[in-house]
Each structure stands twice: as C-alpha cells, then as structure tokens.
Amino acid sequence: MWWRAMVMGFVLTTSGAAMASSCAWPDWDHFRQTTLSKDGRVIDASTPEQVTVSEGQAYGLFFALVANDRPTFDLLLTWTQNNLAQGDLSQHLPAWQWGRRAAKPGEPESWGVLDSNSASDADLWIAYALLEAGRLWHERSYTALGTVLAREILAKETTAIPDLGRTVMPGPVGFQPDKDTWRLNPSYVPLQVMTRLAQALPTQTEWRSLLESSRRVLVETAPRGYSPDWILYRRGKGFQPDEASQAESAYNAIRVYLWAGTMAPNTASRDAVLATFRPLADDVAARGAPPERVDTRTGEAGKHDGNAGFSAAVAPYLAALGRNDLAQAQVERARSLARQSPLGYYSQVLALFGLGYLDGQYRFDADGTVVPAWKTSCPAPR
C-alpha cells in the first residue's frame, strides 16, 4: 500500500536479518532542532512559561527509539529523571508540568516544577518506551526501570471501579469528584501500550484487567462516533457525559483516532475500535478536514477545522478503514499547512506519530511491540 513503500537498501546483520542502523526521518530531525533543548527537554514554546510536560518527554523517548537515536533517548531520560522525578523514576512518578516560575518582586527568575501531580498518559508511554528500548537495544537497565515504573503506575494511578474493574486514572489526585464518580480520559490508554504492558509484565497481573477496562473506556464512550476528551463513570449508572468539559471531543480525543489507526491488523479488538469512530471518517470526507471540536452528546461538529496535527492524527485511522484517498488527502493537508506556518509542539507530536506511521517509520505488532523501520528496512524518502 502507498504508506508502506520502502527501499531495499539495508545492512545484513550476523543473524541474517535485514536491518538498517538508522533511517532518514526528516520530521524527527526537525523536531530535535526546533523543540528539543540540548539537554533533553521538549519545550512548548507557545506558552509564556516555556513549559515542558511529562507527555512531551514520553513521546520524545518513543520517537528517539523509533529513530534508533540512543543518545537523544538518554538525554530525554536523564532530564526527565533529574527534573520531573526528583532524580529517580524508580521512586517517583514524574511531575506533569515544569517551566518558568512567576517571579516574586525583587527575586530572580527561577525554573522548576509547576504542578507536581503526575499524568498517567505520560507515565504509561515512558514505561512502554523503556521496556521496548530494553528489548530492542538489549539494555537491561531500561527494562528494569520500565518494570519498576509500571509498578508505581499500578499503585498510584489505577483504581478498582465498581462494574468497570481496575482502571487507569488520569493522575493520582483530582479525578474522583465524589465517592461514586470517576473522571477518565480515553486518550490516555492506547491499547497497543496496554497490551504490551500486560504481556511484558505477567507478574503484575493487574495489567490484564486494565487492558479490558481501557477497551471499554474507548468503545463505550462514543455513542455518536466521536471520542470525548473526558468522560465520567458513575457507580450504578456507567459512563456519563463530562459537563465540565462540555462533553467535547477536541485536543485530547484526537489521539484516540491516532491510536486506533495504528493498531496492528490482527489485534483482537481492532475491528470494534475502528467501527466505533466511523462517523468521524464520514465527517472528514464531507468537510475535507477533521473538525476541531465536536459535541459528543449530539455528534454536532463545530464550525472550525482542526489544524495540521489533527489531519496527521486521523490519517492512519482513515487508512485503517481502507479509505486511502481520504487518508492521503489528510497527509497532504498536514504537509501543506506545515509549509505555510511552523507547527507547534503538540501538532509536531501528532505529525510524528501519524505521518511517521504512514511513512513506514514504525508499526505495532498485535502483542503491542513496536517494530521500527531500522529493524527491518528503511522507507523510501518522500
């Protein structure tokens, strides 16, 4: 298929497998030059605090692994441990936000943690990246740290919810408004990541339950075909719209379609997940772009189109449905918008995931493992 075109110039390893030491990835090179500091901090330059969020560090680790860029991986990991995890990820979940602190009168400017609460979406991806780095680079220290971090996630960022089972919470603090209500985020639980953690950590048996509850959080919260940014689960009532976010599908939920589109074809729950969001595909076909915001209670889309990152994120989903012309149009839209105006941090991340996948930089297997191009063959240059 068009997104799987690859060249046959690779290095033969001693095992006889075809492998390239690294593959050209211009989007990753651009990200490193524009968004990553020399000491390993992913910066959101659009904010006055010049913030770094743990999610950005997590995604950076994944991209560095996909690029076979171990020096950058280690820079990102070291900065994350030293600045977000009090020097030790095996003991502390990373704070989710770091940046420029507001200076008091007469005091010098300072930098540091702005919000010490952790974010499970970042922590899951960090644990995943560490486990996969340990496997692909044959480095036991990564595997050990990923295993311990996963245990910390289980202890501090999951809870047993009646009738739903053990479930990933967005963070340790602030997501249970009352004793019978839990606030969840579907975009926090990519099934590839949850599947891999369940298989890689068989002694941490809770991951099996978390995989099933994550599947339900995805497929049972989008009755109109659009994933919500946030959803409530109420004891005895099940999933309910989150009025605080106006039950909106927007900048969080766009990742749900991205994760769905990059699932391996033989993944057990893939067909159900893809079918859940078909109305989104129809909407993209009708308007030529994904909507920026949708009311998930009614399925009514707002008047504004999503940005380049939105198009890059939905393109793999459209391709997974077999709507290749529509997927290609979104790839072209994302590239065109990026040429017109530099992409911000979040749009760059969505583009690295979505366009990188369609360009053949990586794929996922059904067991959740990542297969980077450098382990097989490099994609043809664009």
GROMACS .gro file of C-alpha atoms in nm:
model
  382
    1MET     CA    1   0.000   0.000   0.000
    2TRP     CA    2   0.104   0.359  -0.055
    3TRP     CA    3   0.220   0.419   0.300
    4ARG     CA    4   0.432   0.104   0.307
    5ALA     CA    5   0.664   0.186   0.018
    6MET     CA    6   1.017   0.110   0.129
    7VAL     CA    7   1.359   0.082  -0.030
    8MET     CA    8   1.571  -0.230  -0.020
    9GLY     CA    9   1.897  -0.069   0.093
   10PHE     CA   10   1.970  -0.225   0.427
   11VAL     CA   11   2.258  -0.378   0.616
   12LEU     CA   12   2.274  -0.754   0.671
   13THR     CA   13   2.327  -0.847   1.033
   14THR     CA   14   2.511  -1.152   1.154
   15SER     CA   15   2.179  -1.323   1.223
   16GLY     CA   16   2.087  -1.290   0.857
   17ALA     CA   17   1.801  -1.045   0.923
   18ALA     CA   18   1.775  -0.726   0.724
   19MET     CA   19   1.842  -0.423   0.941
   20ALA     CA   20   1.941  -0.062   0.893
   21SER     CA   21   2.144   0.112   1.164
   22SER     CA   22   1.910   0.409   1.130
   23CYS     CA   23   1.667   0.552   0.879
   24ALA     CA   24   1.633   0.905   0.749
   25TRP     CA   25   1.346   1.078   0.928
   26PRO     CA   26   1.340   1.450   0.843
   27ASP     CA   27   1.043   1.522   1.071
   28TRP     CA   28   1.232   1.385   1.372
   29ASP     CA   29   1.541   1.585   1.279
   30HIS     CA   30   1.326   1.899   1.259
   31PHE     CA   31   1.167   1.824   1.597
   32ARG     CA   32   1.508   1.787   1.760
   33GLN     CA   33   1.625   2.115   1.608
   34THR     CA   34   1.317   2.323   1.692
   35THR     CA   35   1.154   2.173   2.000
   36LEU     CA   36   1.418   1.978   2.194
   37SER     CA   37   1.679   2.155   2.405
   38LYS     CA   38   2.041   2.044   2.405
   39ASP     CA   39   1.999   1.889   2.750
   40GLY     CA   40   1.692   1.683   2.658
   41ARG     CA   41   1.388   1.899   2.737
   42VAL     CA   42   1.090   1.907   2.500
   43ILE     CA   43   0.969   2.268   2.507
   44ASP     CA   44   0.625   2.406   2.429
   45ALA     CA   45   0.738   2.748   2.311
   46SER     CA   46   0.379   2.870   2.269
   47THR     CA   47   0.340   2.910   2.646
   48PRO     CA   48   0.478   3.207   2.843
   49GLU     CA   49   0.627   2.964   3.094
   50GLN     CA   50   0.806   2.775   2.813
   51VAL     CA   51   0.665   2.463   2.970
   52THR     CA   52   0.773   2.105   2.943
   53VAL     CA   53   0.509   1.843   3.013
   54SER     CA   54   0.584   1.483   3.100
   55GLU     CA   55   0.381   1.374   2.798
   56GLY     CA   56   0.629   1.551   2.570
   57GLN     CA   57   0.921   1.374   2.734
   58ALA     CA   58   0.741   1.042   2.698
   59TYR     CA   59   0.667   1.092   2.331
   60GLY     CA   60   1.024   1.208   2.273
   61LEU     CA   61   1.153   0.882   2.420
   62PHE     CA   62   0.932   0.684   2.184
   63PHE     CA   63   1.039   0.882   1.878
   64ALA     CA   64   1.407   0.850   1.972
   65LEU     CA   65   1.362   0.474   1.994
   66VAL     CA   66   1.186   0.463   1.657
   67ALA     CA   67   1.474   0.668   1.512
   68ASN     CA   68   1.739   0.443   1.674
   69ASP     CA   69   1.871   0.760   1.836
   70ARG     CA   70   2.002   0.631   2.165
   71PRO     CA   71   2.199   0.944   2.261
   72THR     CA   72   1.882   1.153   2.241
   73PHE     CA   73   1.687   0.884   2.425
   74ASP     CA   74   1.936   0.901   2.711
   75LEU     CA   75   1.929   1.282   2.716
   76LEU     CA   76   1.550   1.280   2.741
   77LEU     CA   77   1.553   1.013   3.010
   78THR     CA   78   1.818   1.188   3.218
   79TRP     CA   79   1.641   1.525   3.202
   80THR     CA   80   1.310   1.361   3.294
   81GLN     CA   81   1.456   1.181   3.594
   82ASN     CA   82   1.652   1.478   3.722
   83ASN     CA   83   1.386   1.745   3.678
   84LEU     CA   84   1.047   1.572   3.694
   85ALA     CA   85   1.115   1.268   3.913
   86GLN     CA   86   1.340   1.406   4.186
   87GLY     CA   87   1.632   1.222   4.034
   88ASP     CA   88   1.481   0.873   4.039
   89LEU     CA   89   1.198   0.738   3.824
   90SER     CA   90   1.204   0.415   4.022
   91GLN     CA   91   1.083   0.605   4.328
   92HIS     CA   92   0.882   0.898   4.193
   93LEU     CA   93   0.629   0.934   3.915
   94PRO     CA   94   0.727   1.239   3.707
   95ALA     CA   95   0.561   1.573   3.772
   96TRP     CA   96   0.350   1.660   3.473
   97GLN     CA   97   0.449   2.027   3.427
   98TRP     CA   98   0.780   2.212   3.453
   99GLY     CA   99   0.875   2.561   3.339
  100ARG     CA  100   0.942   2.924   3.425
  101ARG     CA  101   0.803   3.018   3.765
  102ALA     CA  102   0.637   3.350   3.827
  103ALA     CA  103   0.900   3.569   3.992
  104LYS     CA  104   0.812   3.749   4.313
  105PRO     CA  105   0.900   4.120   4.337
  106GLY     CA  106   1.270   4.162   4.397
  107GLU     CA  107   1.351   3.796   4.336
  108PRO     CA  108   1.531   3.647   4.035
  109GLU     CA  109   1.354   3.435   3.776
  110SER     CA  110   1.355   3.063   3.850
  111TRP     CA  111   1.261   2.740   3.676
  112GLY     CA  112   1.118   2.419   3.814
  113VAL     CA  113   0.812   2.203   3.870
  114LEU     CA  114   0.489   2.398   3.821
  115ASP     CA  115   0.250   2.112   3.901
  116SER     CA  116   0.373   1.805   4.086
  117ASN     CA  117   0.073   1.586   4.004
  118SER     CA  118   0.168   1.310   3.762
  119ALA     CA  119  -0.011   1.225   3.436
  120SER     CA  120  -0.075   0.861   3.357
  121ASP     CA  121  -0.069   0.905   2.979
  122ALA     CA  122   0.292   1.018   3.002
  123ASP     CA  123   0.386   0.758   3.259
  124LEU     CA  124   0.241   0.472   3.054
  125TRP     CA  125   0.434   0.583   2.746
  126ILE     CA  126   0.756   0.624   2.946
  127ALA     CA  127   0.722   0.273   3.090
  128TYR     CA  128   0.642   0.140   2.744
  129ALA     CA  129   0.938   0.318   2.582
  130LEU     CA  130   1.174   0.188   2.848
  131LEU     CA  131   1.057  -0.171   2.812
  132GLU     CA  132   1.078  -0.155   2.434
  133ALA     CA  133   1.419   0.014   2.447
  134GLY     CA  134   1.539  -0.265   2.671
  135ARG     CA  135   1.415  -0.523   2.423
  136LEU     CA  136   1.535  -0.355   2.103
  137TRP     CA  137   1.868  -0.225   2.233
  138HIS     CA  138   1.934  -0.523   2.461
  139GLU     CA  139   1.980  -0.298   2.764
  140ARG     CA  140   1.866  -0.449   3.095
  141SER     CA  141   1.874  -0.120   3.284
  142TYR     CA  142   1.594   0.018   3.067
  143THR     CA  143   1.387  -0.297   3.121
  144ALA     CA  144   1.439  -0.283   3.496
  145LEU     CA  145   1.343   0.084   3.520
  146GLY     CA  146   1.037   0.033   3.299
  147THR     CA  147   0.924  -0.258   3.515
  148VAL     CA  148   0.955  -0.061   3.838
  149LEU     CA  149   0.783   0.243   3.685
  150ALA     CA  150   0.495   0.022   3.572
  151ARG     CA  151   0.458  -0.099   3.930
  152GLU     CA  152   0.442   0.261   4.051
  153ILE     CA  153   0.171   0.334   3.793
  154LEU     CA  154  -0.033   0.041   3.921
  155ALA     CA  155   0.000   0.159   4.279
  156LYS     CA  156  -0.066   0.530   4.228
  157GLU     CA  157  -0.257   0.582   3.902
  158THR     CA  158  -0.509   0.299   3.890
  159THR     CA  159  -0.814   0.217   4.097
  160ALA     CA  160  -1.082  -0.050   4.119
  161ILE     CA  161  -1.411   0.094   3.993
  162PRO     CA  162  -1.734  -0.099   4.060
  163ASP     CA  163  -1.857  -0.281   3.746
  164LEU     CA  164  -1.566  -0.147   3.539
  165GLY     CA  165  -1.278  -0.313   3.717
  166ARG     CA  166  -0.928  -0.185   3.769
  167THR     CA  167  -0.897   0.129   3.559
  168VAL     CA  168  -0.630   0.383   3.469
  169MET     CA  169  -0.691   0.718   3.635
  170PRO     CA  170  -0.553   1.032   3.466
  171GLY     CA  171  -0.340   1.103   3.773
  172PRO     CA  172  -0.319   1.033   4.146
  173VAL     CA  173  -0.502   1.349   4.256
  174GLY     CA  174  -0.812   1.534   4.138
  175PHE     CA  175  -1.006   1.282   3.933
  176GLN     CA  176  -1.267   1.148   4.175
  177PRO     CA  177  -1.517   1.431   4.232
  178ASP     CA  178  -1.709   1.221   4.486
  179LYS     CA  179  -1.705   0.867   4.619
  180ASP     CA  180  -1.930   0.740   4.339
  181THR     CA  181  -1.780   0.929   4.042
  182TRP     CA  182  -1.455   0.890   3.848
  183ARG     CA  183  -1.329   1.122   3.573
  184LEU     CA  184  -1.147   0.938   3.293
  185ASN     CA  185  -0.970   1.022   2.969
  186PRO     CA  186  -0.997   0.779   2.675
  187SER     CA  187  -0.690   0.920   2.501
  188TYR     CA  188  -0.470   0.815   2.794
  189VAL     CA  189  -0.496   0.441   2.725
  190PRO     CA  190  -0.363   0.334   2.382
  191LEU     CA  191  -0.445  -0.035   2.351
  192GLN     CA  192  -0.103  -0.105   2.198
  193VAL     CA  193   0.064   0.023   2.513
  194MET     CA  194  -0.177  -0.153   2.746
  195THR     CA  195  -0.139  -0.482   2.556
  196ARG     CA  196   0.239  -0.467   2.570
  197LEU     CA  197   0.248  -0.390   2.941
  198ALA     CA  198   0.012  -0.680   3.010
  199GLN     CA  199   0.230  -0.920   2.811
  200ALA     CA  200   0.569  -0.790   2.921
  201LEU     CA  201   0.483  -0.786   3.291
  202PRO     CA  202   0.296  -1.112   3.361
  203THR     CA  203   0.371  -1.098   3.734
  204GLN     CA  204   0.191  -0.762   3.752
  205THR     CA  205  -0.142  -0.931   3.688
  206GLU     CA  206  -0.348  -0.612   3.715
  207TRP     CA  207  -0.245  -0.512   3.362
  208ARG     CA  208  -0.483  -0.772   3.218
  209SER     CA  209  -0.777  -0.607   3.393
  210LEU     CA  210  -0.652  -0.265   3.289
  211LEU     CA  211  -0.643  -0.372   2.925
  212GLU     CA  212  -1.008  -0.476   2.936
  213SER     CA  213  -1.127  -0.162   3.118
  214SER     CA  214  -0.929   0.051   2.872
  215ARG     CA  215  -1.102  -0.120   2.581
  216ARG     CA  216  -1.437  -0.039   2.738
  217VAL     CA  217  -1.338   0.323   2.801
  218LEU     CA  218  -1.273   0.352   2.428
  219VAL     CA  219  -1.569   0.172   2.270
  220GLU     CA  220  -1.843   0.253   2.523
  221THR     CA  221  -1.797   0.629   2.547
  222ALA     CA  222  -1.859   0.736   2.186
  223PRO     CA  223  -2.227   0.667   2.108
  224ARG     CA  224  -2.225   0.926   1.827
  225GLY     CA  225  -1.891   0.811   1.687
  226TYR     CA  226  -1.670   1.075   1.849
  227SER     CA  227  -1.446   1.011   2.146
  228PRO     CA  228  -1.481   1.262   2.430
  229ASP     CA  229  -1.185   1.441   2.579
  230TRP     CA  230  -1.315   1.348   2.923
  231ILE     CA  231  -1.584   1.110   3.048
  232LEU     CA  232  -1.741   1.037   3.385
  233TYR     CA  233  -1.809   0.692   3.523
  234ARG     CA  234  -2.075   0.686   3.794
  235ARG     CA  235  -2.148   0.396   4.024
  236GLY     CA  236  -2.468   0.225   3.914
  237LYS     CA  237  -2.505   0.447   3.606
  238GLY     CA  238  -2.197   0.373   3.397
  239PHE     CA  239  -2.043   0.623   3.158
  240GLN     CA  240  -2.189   0.974   3.166
  241PRO     CA  241  -2.102   1.294   2.975
  242ASP     CA  242  -1.849   1.520   3.143
  243GLU     CA  243  -2.026   1.852   3.176
  244ALA     CA  244  -1.713   2.033   3.296
  245SER     CA  245  -1.559   1.990   2.950
  246GLN     CA  246  -1.898   2.028   2.777
  247ALA     CA  247  -1.866   1.664   2.667
  248GLU     CA  248  -1.636   1.791   2.396
  249SER     CA  249  -1.418   1.595   2.156
  250ALA     CA  250  -1.114   1.809   2.079
  251TYR     CA  251  -0.744   1.824   2.155
  252ASN     CA  252  -0.730   1.523   2.386
  253ALA     CA  253  -0.959   1.296   2.188
  254ILE     CA  254  -0.779   1.346   1.858
  255ARG     CA  255  -0.522   1.098   1.991
  256VAL     CA  256  -0.786   0.827   2.026
  257TYR     CA  257  -0.827   0.808   1.649
  258LEU     CA  258  -0.449   0.810   1.607
  259TRP     CA  259  -0.404   0.515   1.844
  260ALA     CA  260  -0.691   0.330   1.675
  261GLY     CA  261  -0.543   0.378   1.330
  262THR     CA  262  -0.202   0.244   1.426
  263MET     CA  263  -0.324  -0.081   1.581
  264ALA     CA  264  -0.195  -0.398   1.415
  265PRO     CA  265  -0.447  -0.552   1.171
  266ASN     CA  266  -0.464  -0.877   1.370
  267THR     CA  267  -0.526  -0.712   1.707
  268ALA     CA  268  -0.826  -0.873   1.876
  269SER     CA  269  -1.025  -0.556   1.947
  270ARG     CA  270  -0.921  -0.357   1.640
  271ASP     CA  271  -1.237  -0.405   1.433
  272ALA     CA  272  -1.463  -0.295   1.718
  273VAL     CA  273  -1.250   0.010   1.788
  274LEU     CA  274  -1.235   0.113   1.422
  275ALA     CA  275  -1.610   0.071   1.381
  276THR     CA  276  -1.679   0.290   1.683
  277PHE     CA  277  -1.549   0.606   1.516
  278ARG     CA  278  -1.676   0.567   1.158
  279PRO     CA  279  -1.890   0.885   1.184
  280LEU     CA  280  -1.567   1.082   1.222
  281ALA     CA  281  -1.441   0.940   0.891
  282ASP     CA  282  -1.765   1.039   0.721
  283ASP     CA  283  -1.735   1.388   0.866
  284VAL     CA  284  -1.379   1.425   0.736
  285ALA     CA  285  -1.493   1.309   0.392
  286ALA     CA  286  -1.777   1.563   0.389
  287ARG     CA  287  -1.584   1.868   0.509
  288GLY     CA  288  -1.232   1.786   0.387
  289ALA     CA  289  -1.073   1.805   0.731
  290PRO     CA  290  -1.135   1.677   1.084
  291PRO     CA  291  -1.342   1.915   1.297
  292GLU     CA  292  -1.160   2.094   1.574
  293ARG     CA  293  -1.442   2.037   1.823
  294VAL     CA  294  -1.747   1.810   1.841
  295ASP     CA  295  -2.026   1.787   2.098
  296THR     CA  296  -2.020   1.414   2.171
  297ARG     CA  297  -2.374   1.425   2.313
  298THR     CA  298  -2.524   1.525   1.978
  299GLY     CA  299  -2.250   1.448   1.727
  300GLU     CA  300  -2.264   1.810   1.611
  301ALA     CA  301  -1.930   1.943   1.490
  302GLY     CA  302  -1.814   2.299   1.541
  303LYS     CA  303  -1.751   2.532   1.250
  304HIS     CA  304  -1.370   2.530   1.271
  305ASP     CA  305  -1.146   2.267   1.114
  306GLY     CA  306  -0.870   2.103   1.311
  307ASN     CA  307  -0.511   2.204   1.246
  308ALA     CA  308  -0.231   2.017   1.069
  309GLY     CA  309  -0.179   1.791   1.368
  310PHE     CA  310  -0.543   1.685   1.356
  311SER     CA  311  -0.510   1.584   0.991
  312ALA     CA  312  -0.190   1.393   1.063
  313ALA     CA  313  -0.357   1.214   1.353
  314VAL     CA  314  -0.667   1.097   1.167
  315ALA     CA  315  -0.483   0.987   0.852
  316PRO     CA  316  -0.377   0.644   0.990
  317TYR     CA  317  -0.734   0.583   1.108
  318LEU     CA  318  -0.873   0.660   0.763
  319ALA     CA  319  -0.612   0.432   0.606
  320ALA     CA  320  -0.703   0.155   0.851
  321LEU     CA  321  -1.063   0.181   0.729
  322GLY     CA  322  -0.939   0.139   0.372
  323ARG     CA  323  -1.023   0.498   0.281
  324ASN     CA  324  -0.682   0.555   0.131
  325ASP     CA  325  -0.766   0.854  -0.089
  326LEU     CA  326  -0.912   1.030   0.212
  327ALA     CA  327  -0.606   0.943   0.421
  328GLN     CA  328  -0.373   1.073   0.152
  329ALA     CA  329  -0.569   1.398   0.134
  330GLN     CA  330  -0.519   1.449   0.508
  331VAL     CA  331  -0.147   1.377   0.478
  332GLU     CA  332  -0.124   1.638   0.203
  333ARG     CA  333  -0.327   1.886   0.408
  334ALA     CA  334  -0.098   1.837   0.709
  335ARG     CA  335   0.214   1.885   0.497
  336SER     CA  336   0.070   2.190   0.323
  337LEU     CA  337  -0.026   2.361   0.649
  338ALA     CA  338   0.316   2.285   0.796
  339ARG     CA  339   0.480   2.457   0.499
  340GLN     CA  340   0.260   2.763   0.550
  341SER     CA  341   0.330   2.801   0.921
  342PRO     CA  342   0.563   2.621   1.164
  343LEU     CA  343   0.387   2.358   1.371
  344GLY     CA  344   0.370   2.397   1.747
  345TYR     CA  345   0.481   2.132   1.993
  346TYR     CA  346   0.157   1.931   2.002
  347SER     CA  347   0.098   1.938   1.628
  348GLN     CA  348   0.456   1.825   1.573
  349VAL     CA  349   0.398   1.532   1.806
  350LEU     CA  350   0.079   1.429   1.629
  351ALA     CA  351   0.257   1.457   1.294
  352LEU     CA  352   0.550   1.245   1.410
  353PHE     CA  353   0.310   0.974   1.522
  354GLY     CA  354   0.067   0.989   1.230
  355LEU     CA  355   0.287   1.073   0.934
  356GLY     CA  356   0.575   0.868   1.071
  357TYR     CA  357   0.348   0.565   1.082
  358LEU     CA  358   0.218   0.615   0.730
  359ASP     CA  359   0.569   0.683   0.601
  360GLY     CA  360   0.673   0.343   0.737
  361GLN     CA  361   0.899   0.462   1.020
  362TYR     CA  362   0.734   0.218   1.261
  363ARG     CA  363   0.441  -0.014   1.315
  364PHE     CA  364   0.296  -0.208   1.605
  365ASP     CA  365   0.251  -0.584   1.624
  366ALA     CA  366  -0.057  -0.744   1.777
  367ASP     CA  367   0.128  -0.802   2.105
  368GLY     CA  368   0.187  -0.427   2.135
  369THR     CA  369   0.556  -0.436   2.050
  370VAL     CA  370   0.685  -0.163   1.823
  371VAL     CA  371   0.864  -0.256   1.502
  372PRO     CA  372   1.081   0.039   1.394
  373ALA     CA  373   1.198   0.059   1.036
  374TRP     CA  374   1.562   0.028   1.137
  375LYS     CA  375   1.489  -0.330   1.248
  376THR     CA  376   1.358  -0.423   0.902
  377SER     CA  377   1.407  -0.183   0.612
  378CYS     CA  378   1.402   0.192   0.573
  379PRO     CA  379   1.109   0.363   0.400
  380ALA     CA  380   1.162   0.530   0.067
  381PRO     CA  381   1.239   0.901   0.104
  382ARG     CA  382   0.949   1.135   0.040
   0.00000   0.00000   0.00000
